[in-house]
Amino acid sequence: MADEGCTAQEIYDWLTETKMNSSIYLMVDTIKYLKKGGRITPAAALIGTILKLKPVLQIQGGKLDTCSKSARKFSQAKEIMINAVRSDIENRYRRARRRQAHDVRGLH
């Protein structure tokens, strides 16, 4: 945004307004606490434990959800998270940033 001519205050305002649109991706090594917290059913926990699944989760807008895939290995989970971040950058954030920069500068 700075390269597009926005001031520090405009950038700060944009970050403040859009912070709930940010995503955090994480992988849990065990399903135990997802079951204890009521996020998954006991049946899903049993199946996930037997299959040694490592769910990839996303926090967006203060809400925790499962990502579209689960992994069986750390390397697979890492790849899922990297691809999700890339997709966000290419699709959600680039368009939103461009639109917000124009709105902030009054270009609509």
Tab-separated table of N, CA, C and O in Angstrom:
chain	number	residue	atom	x	y	z
A	1	MET	N	0.815	-1.185	0.000
A	1	MET	CA	0.000	0.000	0.000
A	1	MET	C	0.863	1.254	0.000
A	1	MET	O	0.478	2.254	-0.596
A	2	ALA	N	2.002	1.173	0.693
A	2	ALA	CA	2.903	2.322	0.705
A	2	ALA	C	3.394	2.600	-0.709
A	2	ALA	O	3.509	3.766	-1.113
A	3	ASP	N	3.665	1.534	-1.473
A	3	ASP	CA	4.107	1.707	-2.855
A	3	ASP	C	3.019	2.324	-3.723
A	3	ASP	O	3.301	2.907	-4.758
A	4	GLU	N	1.774	2.191	-3.302
A	4	GLU	CA	0.648	2.755	-4.040
A	4	GLU	C	0.316	4.171	-3.584
A	4	GLU	O	-0.664	4.756	-4.010
A	5	GLY	N	1.119	4.722	-2.666
A	5	GLY	CA	0.943	6.102	-2.238
A	5	GLY	C	0.113	6.315	-0.986
A	5	GLY	O	-0.209	7.447	-0.640
A	6	CYS	N	-0.240	5.253	-0.288
A	6	CYS	CA	-1.022	5.395	0.943
A	6	CYS	C	-0.123	5.876	2.080
A	6	CYS	O	1.042	5.506	2.167
A	7	THR	N	-0.679	6.659	2.968
A	7	THR	CA	0.064	7.146	4.122
A	7	THR	C	0.090	6.062	5.201
A	7	THR	O	-0.666	5.085	5.147
A	8	ALA	N	0.938	6.260	6.215
A	8	ALA	CA	1.014	5.313	7.327
A	8	ALA	C	-0.337	5.210	8.029
A	8	ALA	O	-0.764	4.118	8.418
A	9	GLN	N	-1.022	6.330	8.198
A	9	GLN	CA	-2.338	6.313	8.847
A	9	GLN	C	-3.352	5.530	8.022
A	9	GLN	O	-4.163	4.777	8.563
A	10	GLU	N	-3.318	5.691	6.698
A	10	GLU	CA	-4.238	4.943	5.835
A	10	GLU	C	-3.969	3.442	5.936
A	10	GLU	O	-4.902	2.637	5.982
A	11	ILE	N	-2.704	3.071	5.978
A	11	ILE	CA	-2.336	1.659	6.099
A	11	ILE	C	-2.802	1.121	7.446
A	11	ILE	O	-3.388	0.042	7.534
A	12	TYR	N	-2.571	1.883	8.507
A	12	TYR	CA	-3.011	1.480	9.845
A	12	TYR	C	-4.526	1.312	9.884
A	12	TYR	O	-5.041	0.328	10.413
A	13	ASP	N	-5.240	2.270	9.329
A	13	ASP	CA	-6.707	2.189	9.302
A	13	ASP	C	-7.179	0.946	8.567
A	13	ASP	O	-8.099	0.256	9.008
A	14	TRP	N	-6.543	0.650	7.437
A	14	TRP	CA	-6.912	-0.527	6.652
A	14	TRP	C	-6.645	-1.806	7.448
A	14	TRP	O	-7.487	-2.707	7.479
A	15	LEU	N	-5.493	-1.879	8.106
A	15	LEU	CA	-5.172	-3.064	8.907
A	15	LEU	C	-6.169	-3.246	10.045
A	15	LEU	O	-6.599	-4.356	10.342
A	16	THR	N	-6.536	-2.161	10.672
A	16	THR	CA	-7.495	-2.214	11.773
A	16	THR	C	-8.869	-2.676	11.280
A	16	THR	O	-9.523	-3.505	11.913
A	17	GLU	N	-9.301	-2.158	10.152
A	17	GLU	CA	-10.618	-2.507	9.606
A	17	GLU	C	-10.691	-3.939	9.101
A	17	GLU	O	-11.747	-4.559	9.132
A	18	THR	N	-9.579	-4.476	8.628
A	18	THR	CA	-9.601	-5.792	7.993
A	18	THR	C	-9.006	-6.906	8.845
A	18	THR	O	-8.898	-8.030	8.374
A	19	LYS	N	-8.665	-6.617	10.089
A	19	LYS	CA	-7.987	-7.622	10.901
A	19	LYS	C	-8.823	-8.884	11.108
A	19	LYS	O	-8.278	-9.975	11.231
A	20	MET	N	-10.119	-8.778	11.122
A	20	MET	CA	-10.959	-9.957	11.304
A	20	MET	C	-11.038	-10.820	10.044
A	20	MET	O	-11.568	-11.921	10.072
A	21	ASN	N	-10.505	-10.336	8.942
A	21	ASN	CA	-10.458	-11.115	7.705
A	21	ASN	C	-9.182	-11.927	7.576
A	21	ASN	O	-9.027	-12.688	6.633
A	22	SER	N	-8.261	-11.747	8.510
A	22	SER	CA	-6.996	-12.485	8.468
A	22	SER	C	-7.235	-13.942	8.820
A	22	SER	O	-8.172	-14.279	9.533
A	23	SER	N	-6.368	-14.795	8.318
A	23	SER	CA	-6.458	-16.228	8.597
A	23	SER	C	-5.187	-16.710	9.263
A	23	SER	O	-4.097	-16.256	8.925
A	24	ILE	N	-5.359	-17.627	10.190
A	24	ILE	CA	-4.241	-18.315	10.821
A	24	ILE	C	-4.471	-19.799	10.589
A	24	ILE	O	-5.570	-20.310	10.846
A	25	TYR	N	-3.462	-20.489	10.109
A	25	TYR	CA	-3.562	-21.920	9.867
A	25	TYR	C	-2.678	-22.651	10.870
A	25	TYR	O	-1.572	-22.201	11.171
A	26	LEU	N	-3.190	-23.772	11.378
A	26	LEU	CA	-2.407	-24.559	12.320
A	26	LEU	C	-2.767	-26.026	12.200
A	26	LEU	O	-3.824	-26.390	11.686
A	27	MET	N	-1.862	-26.860	12.677
A	27	MET	CA	-2.062	-28.295	12.656
A	27	MET	C	-1.960	-28.790	14.084
A	27	MET	O	-1.101	-28.332	14.824
A	28	VAL	N	-2.869	-29.672	14.473
A	28	VAL	CA	-2.777	-30.268	15.801
A	28	VAL	C	-2.264	-31.691	15.663
A	28	VAL	O	-2.634	-32.417	14.742
A	29	ASP	N	-1.370	-32.054	16.576
A	29	ASP	CA	-0.735	-33.363	16.508
A	29	ASP	C	-1.632	-34.459	17.064
A	29	ASP	O	-1.500	-35.612	16.705
A	30	THR	N	-2.543	-34.097	17.942
A	30	THR	CA	-3.447	-35.075	18.530
A	30	THR	C	-4.879	-34.541	18.503
A	30	THR	O	-5.103	-33.344	18.630
A	31	ILE	N	-5.800	-35.444	18.347
A	31	ILE	CA	-7.212	-35.082	18.270
A	31	ILE	C	-7.837	-35.019	19.669
A	31	ILE	O	-8.937	-34.516	19.845
A	32	LYS	N	-7.113	-35.482	20.647
A	32	LYS	CA	-7.619	-35.612	22.018
A	32	LYS	C	-8.321	-34.345	22.517
A	32	LYS	O	-9.433	-34.405	23.037
A	33	TYR	N	-7.671	-33.217	22.356
A	33	TYR	CA	-8.231	-31.982	22.915
A	33	TYR	C	-9.363	-31.402	22.062
A	33	TYR	O	-10.215	-30.687	22.571
A	34	LEU	N	-9.382	-31.730	20.782
A	34	LEU	CA	-10.527	-31.336	19.952
A	34	LEU	C	-11.777	-32.075	20.419
A	34	LEU	O	-12.865	-31.512	20.471
A	35	LYS	N	-11.597	-33.342	20.789
A	35	LYS	CA	-12.715	-34.128	21.319
A	35	LYS	C	-13.138	-33.582	22.687
A	35	LYS	O	-14.323	-33.362	22.930
A	36	LYS	N	-12.173	-33.349	23.570
A	36	LYS	CA	-12.499	-32.845	24.916
A	36	LYS	C	-13.206	-31.490	24.857
A	36	LYS	O	-14.078	-31.208	25.666
A	37	GLY	N	-12.819	-30.664	23.910
A	37	GLY	CA	-13.424	-29.344	23.779
A	37	GLY	C	-14.745	-29.354	23.023
A	37	GLY	O	-15.359	-28.312	22.831
A	38	GLY	N	-15.174	-30.530	22.549
A	38	GLY	CA	-16.440	-30.633	21.845
A	38	GLY	C	-16.379	-30.196	20.393
A	38	GLY	O	-17.406	-30.017	19.745
A	39	ARG	N	-15.197	-30.011	19.868
A	39	ARG	CA	-15.060	-29.592	18.464
A	39	ARG	C	-15.329	-30.730	17.493
A	39	ARG	O	-15.713	-30.486	16.347
A	40	ILE	N	-15.071	-31.968	17.941
A	40	ILE	CA	-15.374	-33.136	17.109
A	40	ILE	C	-16.088	-34.168	17.972
A	40	ILE	O	-15.953	-34.181	19.194
A	41	THR	N	-16.810	-35.053	17.325
A	41	THR	CA	-17.557	-36.081	18.039
A	41	THR	C	-16.614	-37.196	18.485
A	41	THR	O	-15.532	-37.370	17.903
A	42	PRO	N	-17.017	-37.967	19.474
A	42	PRO	CA	-16.189	-39.104	19.880
A	42	PRO	C	-15.931	-40.086	18.730
A	42	PRO	O	-14.835	-40.631	18.607
A	43	ALA	N	-16.930	-40.295	17.875
A	43	ALA	CA	-16.748	-41.202	16.730
A	43	ALA	C	-15.695	-40.659	15.766
A	43	ALA	O	-14.819	-41.399	15.301
A	44	ALA	N	-15.761	-39.354	15.478
A	44	ALA	CA	-14.770	-38.735	14.585
A	44	ALA	C	-13.379	-38.801	15.220
A	44	ALA	O	-12.384	-39.034	14.528
A	45	ALA	N	-13.314	-38.608	16.542
A	45	ALA	CA	-12.028	-38.680	17.238
A	45	ALA	C	-11.443	-40.083	17.151
A	45	ALA	O	-10.238	-40.254	16.923
A	46	LEU	N	-12.284	-41.094	17.312
A	46	LEU	CA	-11.822	-42.476	17.229
A	46	LEU	C	-11.275	-42.785	15.840
A	46	LEU	O	-10.172	-43.314	15.696
A	47	ILE	N	-12.028	-42.421	14.823
A	47	ILE	CA	-11.584	-42.672	13.437
A	47	ILE	C	-10.307	-41.896	13.136
A	47	ILE	O	-9.363	-42.437	12.560
A	48	GLY	N	-10.272	-40.632	13.532
A	48	GLY	CA	-9.085	-39.815	13.293
A	48	GLY	C	-7.859	-40.350	13.999
A	48	GLY	O	-6.742	-40.318	13.461
A	49	THR	N	-8.050	-40.869	15.212
A	49	THR	CA	-6.928	-41.436	15.963
A	49	THR	C	-6.438	-42.718	15.302
A	49	THR	O	-5.232	-42.923	15.158
A	50	ILE	N	-7.357	-43.573	14.897
A	50	ILE	CA	-6.974	-44.827	14.233
A	50	ILE	C	-6.212	-44.538	12.944
A	50	ILE	O	-5.198	-45.175	12.649
A	51	LEU	N	-6.674	-43.550	12.188
A	51	LEU	CA	-6.019	-43.202	10.920
A	51	LEU	C	-4.821	-42.277	11.102
A	51	LEU	O	-4.163	-41.925	10.128
A	52	LYS	N	-4.562	-41.878	12.349
A	52	LYS	CA	-3.457	-40.980	12.683
A	52	LYS	C	-3.537	-39.666	11.909
A	52	LYS	O	-2.543	-39.167	11.381
A	53	LEU	N	-4.748	-39.114	11.847
A	53	LEU	CA	-4.945	-37.854	11.136
A	53	LEU	C	-4.473	-36.681	11.982
A	53	LEU	O	-4.607	-36.683	13.204
A	54	LYS	N	-3.953	-35.699	11.316
A	54	LYS	CA	-3.535	-34.452	11.935
A	54	LYS	C	-4.355	-33.340	11.277
A	54	LYS	O	-4.033	-32.895	10.188
A	55	PRO	N	-5.439	-32.927	11.925
A	55	PRO	CA	-6.303	-31.914	11.315
A	55	PRO	C	-5.583	-30.584	11.118
A	55	PRO	O	-4.824	-30.145	11.969
A	56	VAL	N	-5.834	-29.978	9.971
A	56	VAL	CA	-5.345	-28.622	9.699
A	56	VAL	C	-6.526	-27.697	9.980
A	56	VAL	O	-7.606	-27.867	9.419
A	57	LEU	N	-6.307	-26.747	10.877
A	57	LEU	CA	-7.366	-25.844	11.305
A	57	LEU	C	-7.092	-24.427	10.823
A	57	LEU	O	-5.948	-24.056	10.575
A	58	GLN	N	-8.146	-23.656	10.721
A	58	GLN	CA	-8.047	-22.259	10.300
A	58	GLN	C	-8.802	-21.398	11.292
A	58	GLN	O	-9.937	-21.714	11.656
A	59	ILE	N	-8.158	-20.334	11.739
A	59	ILE	CA	-8.830	-19.330	12.556
A	59	ILE	C	-9.036	-18.123	11.662
A	59	ILE	O	-8.079	-17.573	11.121
A	60	GLN	N	-10.291	-17.752	11.487
A	60	GLN	CA	-10.609	-16.582	10.668
A	60	GLN	C	-11.766	-15.839	11.312
A	60	GLN	O	-12.788	-16.433	11.640
A	61	GLY	N	-11.571	-14.558	11.498
A	61	GLY	CA	-12.611	-13.743	12.097
A	61	GLY	C	-12.955	-14.174	13.509
A	61	GLY	O	-14.093	-14.076	13.929
A	62	GLY	N	-11.985	-14.706	14.220
A	62	GLY	CA	-12.210	-15.143	15.587
A	62	GLY	C	-12.898	-16.495	15.698
A	62	GLY	O	-13.260	-16.923	16.775
A	63	LYS	N	-13.053	-17.194	14.577
A	63	LYS	CA	-13.735	-18.485	14.561
A	63	LYS	C	-12.777	-19.586	14.126
A	63	LYS	O	-12.037	-19.422	13.159
A	64	LEU	N	-12.795	-20.704	14.851
A	64	LEU	CA	-11.945	-21.854	14.533
A	64	LEU	C	-12.739	-22.839	13.699
A	64	LEU	O	-13.821	-23.282	14.093
A	65	ASP	N	-12.210	-23.192	12.534
A	65	ASP	CA	-12.832	-24.170	11.642
A	65	ASP	C	-11.766	-25.123	11.129
A	65	ASP	O	-10.581	-24.803	11.120
A	66	THR	N	-12.222	-26.262	10.642
A	66	THR	CA	-11.277	-27.157	9.988
A	66	THR	C	-11.002	-26.631	8.593
A	66	THR	O	-11.876	-26.053	7.947
A	67	CYS	N	-9.776	-26.824	8.169
A	67	CYS	CA	-9.409	-26.502	6.795
A	67	CYS	C	-10.009	-27.616	5.930
A	67	CYS	O	-10.561	-28.582	6.439
A	68	SER	N	-9.889	-27.530	4.656
A	68	SER	CA	-10.552	-28.501	3.787
A	68	SER	C	-9.952	-29.899	3.864
A	68	SER	O	-10.581	-30.855	3.451
A	69	LYS	N	-8.742	-30.034	4.418
A	69	LYS	CA	-8.082	-31.336	4.414
A	69	LYS	C	-7.435	-31.624	5.763
A	69	LYS	O	-7.136	-30.725	6.528
A	70	SER	N	-7.207	-32.906	6.008
A	70	SER	CA	-6.406	-33.349	7.137
A	70	SER	C	-5.210	-34.089	6.572
A	70	SER	O	-5.236	-34.568	5.446
A	71	ALA	N	-4.173	-34.199	7.380
A	71	ALA	CA	-2.949	-34.846	6.927
A	71	ALA	C	-2.629	-36.030	7.823
A	71	ALA	O	-3.137	-36.144	8.933
A	72	ARG	N	-1.767	-36.885	7.343
A	72	ARG	CA	-1.298	-38.004	8.157
A	72	ARG	C	0.122	-37.780	8.623
A	72	ARG	O	0.584	-38.428	9.548
A	73	LYS	N	0.829	-36.858	7.969
A	73	LYS	CA	2.212	-36.545	8.334
A	73	LYS	C	2.355	-35.039	8.487
A	73	LYS	O	1.617	-34.266	7.881
A	74	PHE	N	3.342	-34.646	9.272
A	74	PHE	CA	3.608	-33.229	9.461
A	74	PHE	C	3.909	-32.552	8.123
A	74	PHE	O	3.425	-31.454	7.853
A	75	SER	N	4.681	-33.218	7.280
A	75	SER	CA	5.042	-32.616	5.987
A	75	SER	C	3.809	-32.368	5.124
A	75	SER	O	3.723	-31.366	4.423
A	76	GLN	N	2.838	-33.263	5.179
A	76	GLN	CA	1.599	-33.061	4.427
A	76	GLN	C	0.806	-31.883	4.994
A	76	GLN	O	0.264	-31.077	4.238
A	77	ALA	N	0.747	-31.794	6.320
A	77	ALA	CA	0.033	-30.683	6.960
A	77	ALA	C	0.682	-29.359	6.594
A	77	ALA	O	-0.002	-28.372	6.309
A	78	LYS	N	1.997	-29.343	6.603
A	78	LYS	CA	2.729	-28.124	6.244
A	78	LYS	C	2.417	-27.712	4.812
A	78	LYS	O	2.156	-26.538	4.540
A	79	GLU	N	2.375	-28.659	3.912
A	79	GLU	CA	2.066	-28.369	2.509
A	79	GLU	C	0.636	-27.846	2.355
A	79	GLU	O	0.382	-26.910	1.604
A	80	ILE	N	-0.307	-28.426	3.085
A	80	ILE	CA	-1.699	-27.962	3.052
A	80	ILE	C	-1.775	-26.510	3.519
A	80	ILE	O	-2.442	-25.673	2.900
A	81	MET	N	-1.073	-26.192	4.616
A	81	MET	CA	-1.106	-24.828	5.146
A	81	MET	C	-0.443	-23.839	4.186
A	81	MET	O	-0.961	-22.740	3.974
A	82	ILE	N	0.676	-24.227	3.599
A	82	ILE	CA	1.368	-23.347	2.643
A	82	ILE	C	0.468	-23.067	1.447
A	82	ILE	O	0.345	-21.926	1.003
A	83	ASN	N	-0.187	-24.101	0.936
A	83	ASN	CA	-1.087	-23.914	-0.209
A	83	ASN	C	-2.286	-23.039	0.153
A	83	ASN	O	-2.735	-22.224	-0.656
A	84	ALA	N	-2.798	-23.180	1.373
A	84	ALA	CA	-3.928	-22.351	1.806
A	84	ALA	C	-3.519	-20.883	1.901
A	84	ALA	O	-4.266	-20.000	1.476
A	85	VAL	N	-2.332	-20.618	2.423
A	85	VAL	CA	-1.839	-19.243	2.517
A	85	VAL	C	-1.617	-18.669	1.125
A	85	VAL	O	-1.995	-17.525	0.849
A	86	ARG	N	-1.033	-19.454	0.245
A	86	ARG	CA	-0.832	-18.992	-1.141
A	86	ARG	C	-2.162	-18.636	-1.794
A	86	ARG	O	-2.283	-17.617	-2.471
A	87	SER	N	-3.145	-19.495	-1.601
A	87	SER	CA	-4.464	-19.241	-2.171
A	87	SER	C	-5.059	-17.958	-1.607
A	87	SER	O	-5.636	-17.155	-2.355
A	88	ASP	N	-4.922	-17.748	-0.300
A	88	ASP	CA	-5.423	-16.517	0.315
A	88	ASP	C	-4.745	-15.297	-0.292
A	88	ASP	O	-5.403	-14.313	-0.622
A	89	ILE	N	-3.439	-15.357	-0.437
A	89	ILE	CA	-2.683	-14.224	-0.983
A	89	ILE	C	-3.113	-13.937	-2.414
A	89	ILE	O	-3.367	-12.800	-2.789
A	90	GLU	N	-3.212	-14.991	-3.211
A	90	GLU	CA	-3.548	-14.819	-4.626
A	90	GLU	C	-5.001	-14.409	-4.847
A	90	GLU	O	-5.292	-13.675	-5.783
A	91	ASN	N	-5.891	-14.867	-4.006
A	91	ASN	CA	-7.310	-14.638	-4.253
A	91	ASN	C	-7.926	-13.590	-3.330
A	91	ASN	O	-8.378	-12.551	-3.791
A	92	ARG	N	-7.955	-13.867	-2.049
A	92	ARG	CA	-8.660	-12.975	-1.122
A	92	ARG	C	-7.932	-11.673	-0.880
A	92	ARG	O	-8.507	-10.595	-1.009
A	93	TYR	N	-6.682	-11.728	-0.486
A	93	TYR	CA	-5.995	-10.534	0.000
A	93	TYR	C	-5.585	-9.567	-1.108
A	93	TYR	O	-5.664	-8.377	-0.934
A	94	ARG	N	-5.164	-10.070	-2.216
A	94	ARG	CA	-4.750	-9.173	-3.302
A	94	ARG	C	-5.917	-8.318	-3.768
A	94	ARG	O	-5.813	-7.120	-3.910
A	95	ARG	N	-7.080	-8.948	-3.965
A	95	ARG	CA	-8.266	-8.185	-4.396
A	95	ARG	C	-8.723	-7.215	-3.316
A	95	ARG	O	-9.030	-6.069	-3.597
A	96	ALA	N	-8.755	-7.693	-2.079
A	96	ALA	CA	-9.221	-6.836	-0.975
A	96	ALA	C	-8.286	-5.649	-0.782
A	96	ALA	O	-8.740	-4.528	-0.557
A	97	ARG	N	-6.993	-5.880	-0.860
A	97	ARG	CA	-6.037	-4.795	-0.660
A	97	ARG	C	-6.154	-3.764	-1.772
A	97	ARG	O	-6.162	-2.562	-1.542
A	98	ARG	N	-6.288	-4.225	-2.986
A	98	ARG	CA	-6.416	-3.311	-4.119
A	98	ARG	C	-7.689	-2.473	-3.987
A	98	ARG	O	-7.677	-1.264	-4.158
A	99	ARG	N	-8.799	-3.138	-3.632
A	99	ARG	CA	-10.075	-2.440	-3.471
A	99	ARG	C	-9.996	-1.434	-2.322
A	99	ARG	O	-10.425	-0.298	-2.452
A	100	GLN	N	-9.414	-1.832	-1.198
A	100	GLN	CA	-9.316	-0.940	-0.040
A	100	GLN	C	-8.403	0.248	-0.334
A	100	GLN	O	-8.711	1.367	0.065
A	101	ALA	N	-7.310	0.025	-1.033
A	101	ALA	CA	-6.398	1.121	-1.357
A	101	ALA	C	-7.119	2.169	-2.198
A	101	ALA	O	-6.966	3.364	-1.977
A	102	HIS	N	-7.936	1.722	-3.125
A	102	HIS	CA	-8.688	2.671	-3.947
A	102	HIS	C	-9.740	3.404	-3.118
A	102	HIS	O	-9.930	4.600	-3.265
A	103	ASP	N	-10.414	2.672	-2.215
A	103	ASP	CA	-11.426	3.303	-1.358
A	103	ASP	C	-10.802	4.333	-0.434
A	103	ASP	O	-11.339	5.420	-0.260
A	104	VAL	N	-9.657	3.980	0.167
A	104	VAL	CA	-8.988	4.889	1.110
A	104	VAL	C	-8.556	6.161	0.404
A	104	VAL	O	-8.669	7.268	0.931
A	105	ARG	N	-8.118	6.032	-0.821
A	105	ARG	CA	-7.628	7.203	-1.545
A	105	ARG	C	-8.771	7.922	-2.269
A	105	ARG	O	-8.538	8.885	-2.989
A	106	GLY	N	-10.005	7.443	-2.105
A	106	GLY	CA	-11.160	8.129	-2.680
A	106	GLY	C	-11.323	7.896	-4.169
A	106	GLY	O	-11.975	8.685	-4.848
A	107	LEU	N	-10.778	6.782	-4.678
A	107	LEU	CA	-10.848	6.553	-6.118
A	107	LEU	C	-12.052	5.705	-6.515
A	107	LEU	O	-12.419	5.647	-7.656
A	108	HIS	N	-12.655	4.993	-5.590
A	108	HIS	CA	-13.795	4.097	-5.810
A	108	HIS	C	-13.734	3.543	-7.206
A	108	HIS	O	-14.473	3.415	-8.009
